[in-house]
XYZ file of N, CA and C in Angstrom:
324
model
N -148.315 43.076 -37.327
C -147.103 42.381 -36.910
C -146.218 43.285 -36.060
N -146.397 44.600 -36.095
C -145.566 45.492 -35.295
C -144.329 45.982 -36.022
N -144.317 45.828 -37.339
C -143.206 46.307 -38.167
C -143.779 47.365 -39.097
N -143.118 48.509 -39.147
C -143.590 49.587 -40.022
C -143.660 49.103 -41.474
N -144.700 49.538 -42.174
C -144.885 49.141 -43.579
C -143.661 49.457 -44.424
N -143.079 50.648 -44.216
C -141.919 51.044 -45.018
C -140.733 50.106 -44.765
N -140.537 49.705 -43.505
C -139.436 48.788 -43.184
C -139.668 47.415 -43.806
N -140.892 46.935 -43.739
C -141.211 45.637 -44.324
C -141.038 45.674 -45.841
N -141.469 46.759 -46.470
C -141.304 46.914 -47.925
C -139.830 46.990 -48.314
N -139.025 47.693 -47.519
C -137.592 47.802 -47.809
C -136.934 46.427 -47.709
N -137.298 45.694 -46.678
C -136.717 44.377 -46.456
C -137.107 43.414 -47.581
N -138.395 43.297 -47.827
C -138.862 42.360 -48.836
C -138.477 42.804 -50.250
N -138.577 44.110 -50.522
C -138.219 44.628 -51.844
C -136.772 44.358 -52.200
N -135.860 44.628 -51.272
C -134.440 44.382 -51.540
C -134.144 42.889 -51.668
N -134.763 42.079 -50.822
C -134.531 40.630 -50.890
C -134.993 40.068 -52.231
N -136.187 40.474 -52.662
C -136.700 39.967 -53.936
C -135.941 40.535 -55.130
N -135.516 41.790 -55.042
C -134.731 42.387 -56.123
C -133.417 41.632 -56.308
N -132.733 41.340 -55.193
C -131.472 40.592 -55.270
C -131.703 39.185 -55.826
N -132.772 38.526 -55.365
C -133.077 37.173 -55.840
C -133.391 37.183 -57.333
N -134.177 38.157 -57.768
C -134.538 38.268 -59.180
C -133.292 38.467 -60.054
N -132.414 39.388 -59.644
C -131.211 39.646 -60.439
C -130.291 38.433 -60.481
N -130.210 37.705 -59.365
C -129.381 36.496 -59.350
C -129.950 35.442 -60.302
N -131.250 35.262 -60.264
C -131.896 34.272 -61.146
C -131.808 34.670 -62.615
N -131.863 35.961 -62.880
C -131.871 36.412 -64.276
C -130.558 36.109 -64.993
N -129.503 35.819 -64.257
C -128.221 35.478 -64.874
C -128.154 34.011 -65.304
N -129.170 33.234 -64.918
C -129.179 31.811 -65.231
C -130.000 31.529 -66.491
N -129.537 30.604 -67.327
C -130.296 30.273 -68.535
C -131.514 29.388 -68.235
N -131.494 28.642 -67.124
C -132.593 27.733 -66.770
C -132.532 27.420 -65.275
N -133.468 26.623 -64.812
C -133.546 26.207 -63.406
C -133.564 27.390 -62.441
N -134.360 28.373 -62.750
C -134.499 29.553 -61.896
C -135.577 29.296 -60.848
N -135.296 29.669 -59.610
C -136.327 29.540 -58.580
C -136.118 30.589 -57.502
N -137.233 31.049 -56.968
C -137.239 31.928 -55.803
C -138.302 31.371 -54.871
N -137.907 31.087 -53.649
C -138.792 30.516 -52.636
C -138.849 31.492 -51.469
N -140.050 31.896 -51.069
C -140.221 32.871 -49.987
C -141.123 32.279 -48.913
N -140.701 32.397 -47.656
C -141.492 31.923 -46.523
C -141.535 33.019 -45.464
N -142.745 33.342 -45.006
C -142.933 34.265 -43.892
C -143.346 33.429 -42.689
N -142.818 33.759 -41.522
C -143.178 32.995 -40.327
C -143.247 33.926 -39.126
N -144.252 33.714 -38.307
C -144.373 34.425 -37.038
C -144.454 33.387 -35.934
N -143.562 33.474 -34.985
C -143.566 32.586 -33.825
C -143.344 33.438 -32.594
N -144.302 33.387 -31.679
C -144.249 34.172 -30.456
C -143.850 35.608 -30.773
N -142.643 36.017 -30.392
C -142.221 37.408 -30.578
C -141.143 37.523 -31.657
N -141.230 36.669 -32.672
C -140.232 36.678 -33.738
C -140.937 36.606 -35.094
N -140.574 37.509 -35.981
C -141.074 37.510 -37.351
C -139.887 37.237 -38.253
N -140.038 36.316 -39.190
C -138.907 36.015 -40.077
C -139.363 35.920 -41.526
N -138.425 36.263 -42.391
C -138.606 36.122 -43.833
C -137.422 35.302 -44.340
N -137.730 34.233 -45.018
C -136.710 33.383 -45.631
C -136.864 33.505 -47.136
N -135.783 33.852 -47.808
C -135.785 33.911 -49.271
C -134.629 33.033 -49.751
N -134.958 32.025 -50.527
C -133.946 31.168 -51.143
C -134.100 31.283 -52.648
N -132.978 31.420 -53.316
C -133.021 31.528 -54.772
C -131.834 30.829 -55.395
N -132.047 30.431 -56.631
C -130.938 29.860 -57.390
C -130.050 31.012 -57.863
N -128.770 30.721 -58.048
C -127.817 31.709 -58.554
C -126.648 30.979 -59.177
N -125.749 31.721 -59.794
C -124.661 31.095 -60.548
C -123.504 30.580 -59.701
N -123.616 30.676 -58.388
C -122.586 30.150 -57.497
C -121.457 31.118 -57.203
N -121.463 32.294 -57.803
C -120.405 33.278 -57.586
C -120.828 34.283 -56.525
N -120.026 34.379 -55.462
C -120.259 35.356 -54.398
C -118.971 36.153 -54.228
N -119.095 37.459 -54.271
C -117.937 38.329 -54.075
C -117.917 38.793 -52.626
N -116.835 38.470 -51.925
C -116.727 38.788 -50.502
C -115.443 39.570 -50.259
N -115.546 40.609 -49.444
C -114.384 41.390 -49.031
C -114.464 41.516 -47.519
N -113.550 40.829 -46.828
C -113.635 40.781 -45.370
C -114.888 40.012 -44.993
N -115.801 40.675 -44.286
C -117.063 40.047 -43.908
C -118.240 40.609 -44.703
N -117.957 41.433 -45.699
C -119.015 42.064 -46.488
C -119.174 41.380 -47.834
N -120.432 41.220 -48.238
C -120.707 40.768 -49.593
C -120.666 41.986 -50.501
N -119.989 41.836 -51.616
C -119.875 42.941 -52.561
C -120.973 42.859 -53.606
N -121.366 44.010 -54.070
C -122.393 44.101 -55.100
C -121.831 43.604 -56.424
N -122.677 42.944 -57.187
C -122.290 42.569 -58.547
C -122.810 43.594 -59.528
N -123.548 44.585 -58.995
C -124.073 45.659 -59.835
C -123.100 46.834 -59.891
N -122.334 47.019 -58.804
C -121.348 48.108 -58.737
C -120.012 47.498 -58.348
N -118.981 47.886 -59.010
C -117.676 47.261 -58.840
C -117.059 47.539 -57.474
N -116.663 46.473 -56.780
C -115.887 46.518 -55.539
C -116.537 47.336 -54.416
N -117.861 47.366 -54.367
C -118.565 48.075 -53.301
C -119.544 47.130 -52.625
N -119.775 47.366 -51.333
C -120.745 46.563 -50.606
C -122.136 46.798 -51.195
N -122.964 45.782 -51.148
C -124.318 45.902 -51.666
C -125.169 46.806 -50.788
N -125.768 47.830 -51.379
C -126.604 48.754 -50.615
C -127.876 48.083 -50.126
N -128.431 47.173 -50.910
C -129.636 46.465 -50.493
C -129.403 45.652 -49.235
N -128.288 44.953 -49.186
C -127.970 44.149 -48.004
C -127.744 45.052 -46.800
N -127.061 46.173 -46.990
C -126.857 47.115 -45.887
C -128.191 47.637 -45.376
N -129.109 47.954 -46.277
C -130.435 48.442 -45.879
C -131.206 47.374 -45.109
N -131.159 46.144 -45.593
C -131.863 45.058 -44.908
C -131.272 44.809 -43.521
N -129.967 44.857 -43.416
C -129.309 44.661 -42.118
C -129.731 45.760 -41.141
N -129.829 46.980 -41.641
C -130.242 48.116 -40.819
C -131.675 47.933 -40.299
N -132.572 47.477 -41.166
C -133.955 47.231 -40.743
C -133.988 46.151 -39.667
N -133.263 45.077 -39.866
C -133.243 43.992 -38.878
C -132.724 44.494 -37.529
N -131.669 45.280 -37.538
C -131.114 45.820 -36.301
C -132.098 46.747 -35.596
N -132.884 47.494 -36.374
C -133.878 48.404 -35.806
C -134.898 47.640 -34.967
N -135.131 46.376 -35.301
C -136.093 45.543 -34.581
C -135.381 44.463 -33.756
N -134.180 44.760 -33.282
C -133.386 43.855 -32.456
C -133.280 42.461 -33.077
N -133.118 42.437 -34.382
C -133.022 41.167 -35.091
C -131.693 41.040 -35.796
N -131.666 40.160 -36.772
C -130.437 39.964 -37.528
C -130.737 39.470 -38.930
N -129.766 39.658 -39.782
C -129.842 39.200 -41.162
C -128.759 38.153 -41.353
N -129.153 36.969 -41.786
C -128.197 35.901 -42.042
C -128.191 35.595 -43.535
N -127.006 35.527 -44.090
C -126.829 35.211 -45.508
C -125.949 33.976 -45.621
N -126.355 33.044 -46.448
C -125.532 31.853 -46.665
C -125.752 31.365 -48.095
N -124.841 30.543 -48.557
C -124.949 30.006 -49.912
C -124.254 28.664 -49.953
N -124.777 27.836 -50.825
C -124.232 26.504 -51.006
C -124.477 26.110 -52.457
N -123.436 25.754 -53.159
C -123.506 25.415 -54.572
C -124.267 26.491 -55.340
N -125.500 26.221 -55.743
C -126.242 27.174 -56.568
C -127.507 27.689 -55.882
N -127.515 27.669 -54.530
C -128.650 28.186 -53.769
C -128.155 29.238 -52.781
N -128.751 30.419 -52.855
C -128.446 31.521 -51.940
C -129.612 31.642 -50.973
N -129.304 31.797 -49.684
C -130.337 31.880 -48.651
C -130.181 33.159 -47.857
N -131.295 33.871 -47.715
C -131.360 35.072 -46.896
C -132.418 34.816 -45.828
N -132.044 35.016 -44.565
C -132.977 34.870 -43.461
C -132.955 36.153 -42.655
N -134.075 36.850 -42.638
C -134.218 38.080 -41.867
C -135.099 37.774 -40.674
N -134.590 38.057 -39.472
C -135.344 37.805 -38.249
C -135.489 39.112 -37.492
N -136.720 39.413 -37.094
C -137.013 40.663 -36.406
C -137.889 40.383 -35.183
N -137.738 41.214 -34.176
C -138.598 41.178 -33.010
C -139.523 42.378 -33.112
N -140.756 42.167 -33.547
C -141.681 43.291 -33.756
C -141.990 44.025 -32.457
N -142.334 45.299 -32.617
C -142.735 46.093 -31.472
C -144.120 45.633 -31.037
N -144.348 45.632 -29.765
C -145.646 45.185 -29.223
C -146.739 46.188 -29.519
């Protein structure tokens, strides 16, 4: 795909770790949905998971629920990987579903 193994592992590992921790706070109806897609010169990973509906935001940064009042290191790492490949990381949430979309332009 043109993405270094370490970068792909960092991206997917952090996304799944965050999804797992969010789901683990729920007593039932836990789900994690992962989709990989390659189209022309774009590689994307979509991770959707159930969560308790609570998002901590400070300015434009999502705060970690693991460490008090600090930005999430996993999200910062994922954003850095996406930028390295001229891509972007999009985060959104609605009711009890959190969505992470990582888009990268792999090296030829």
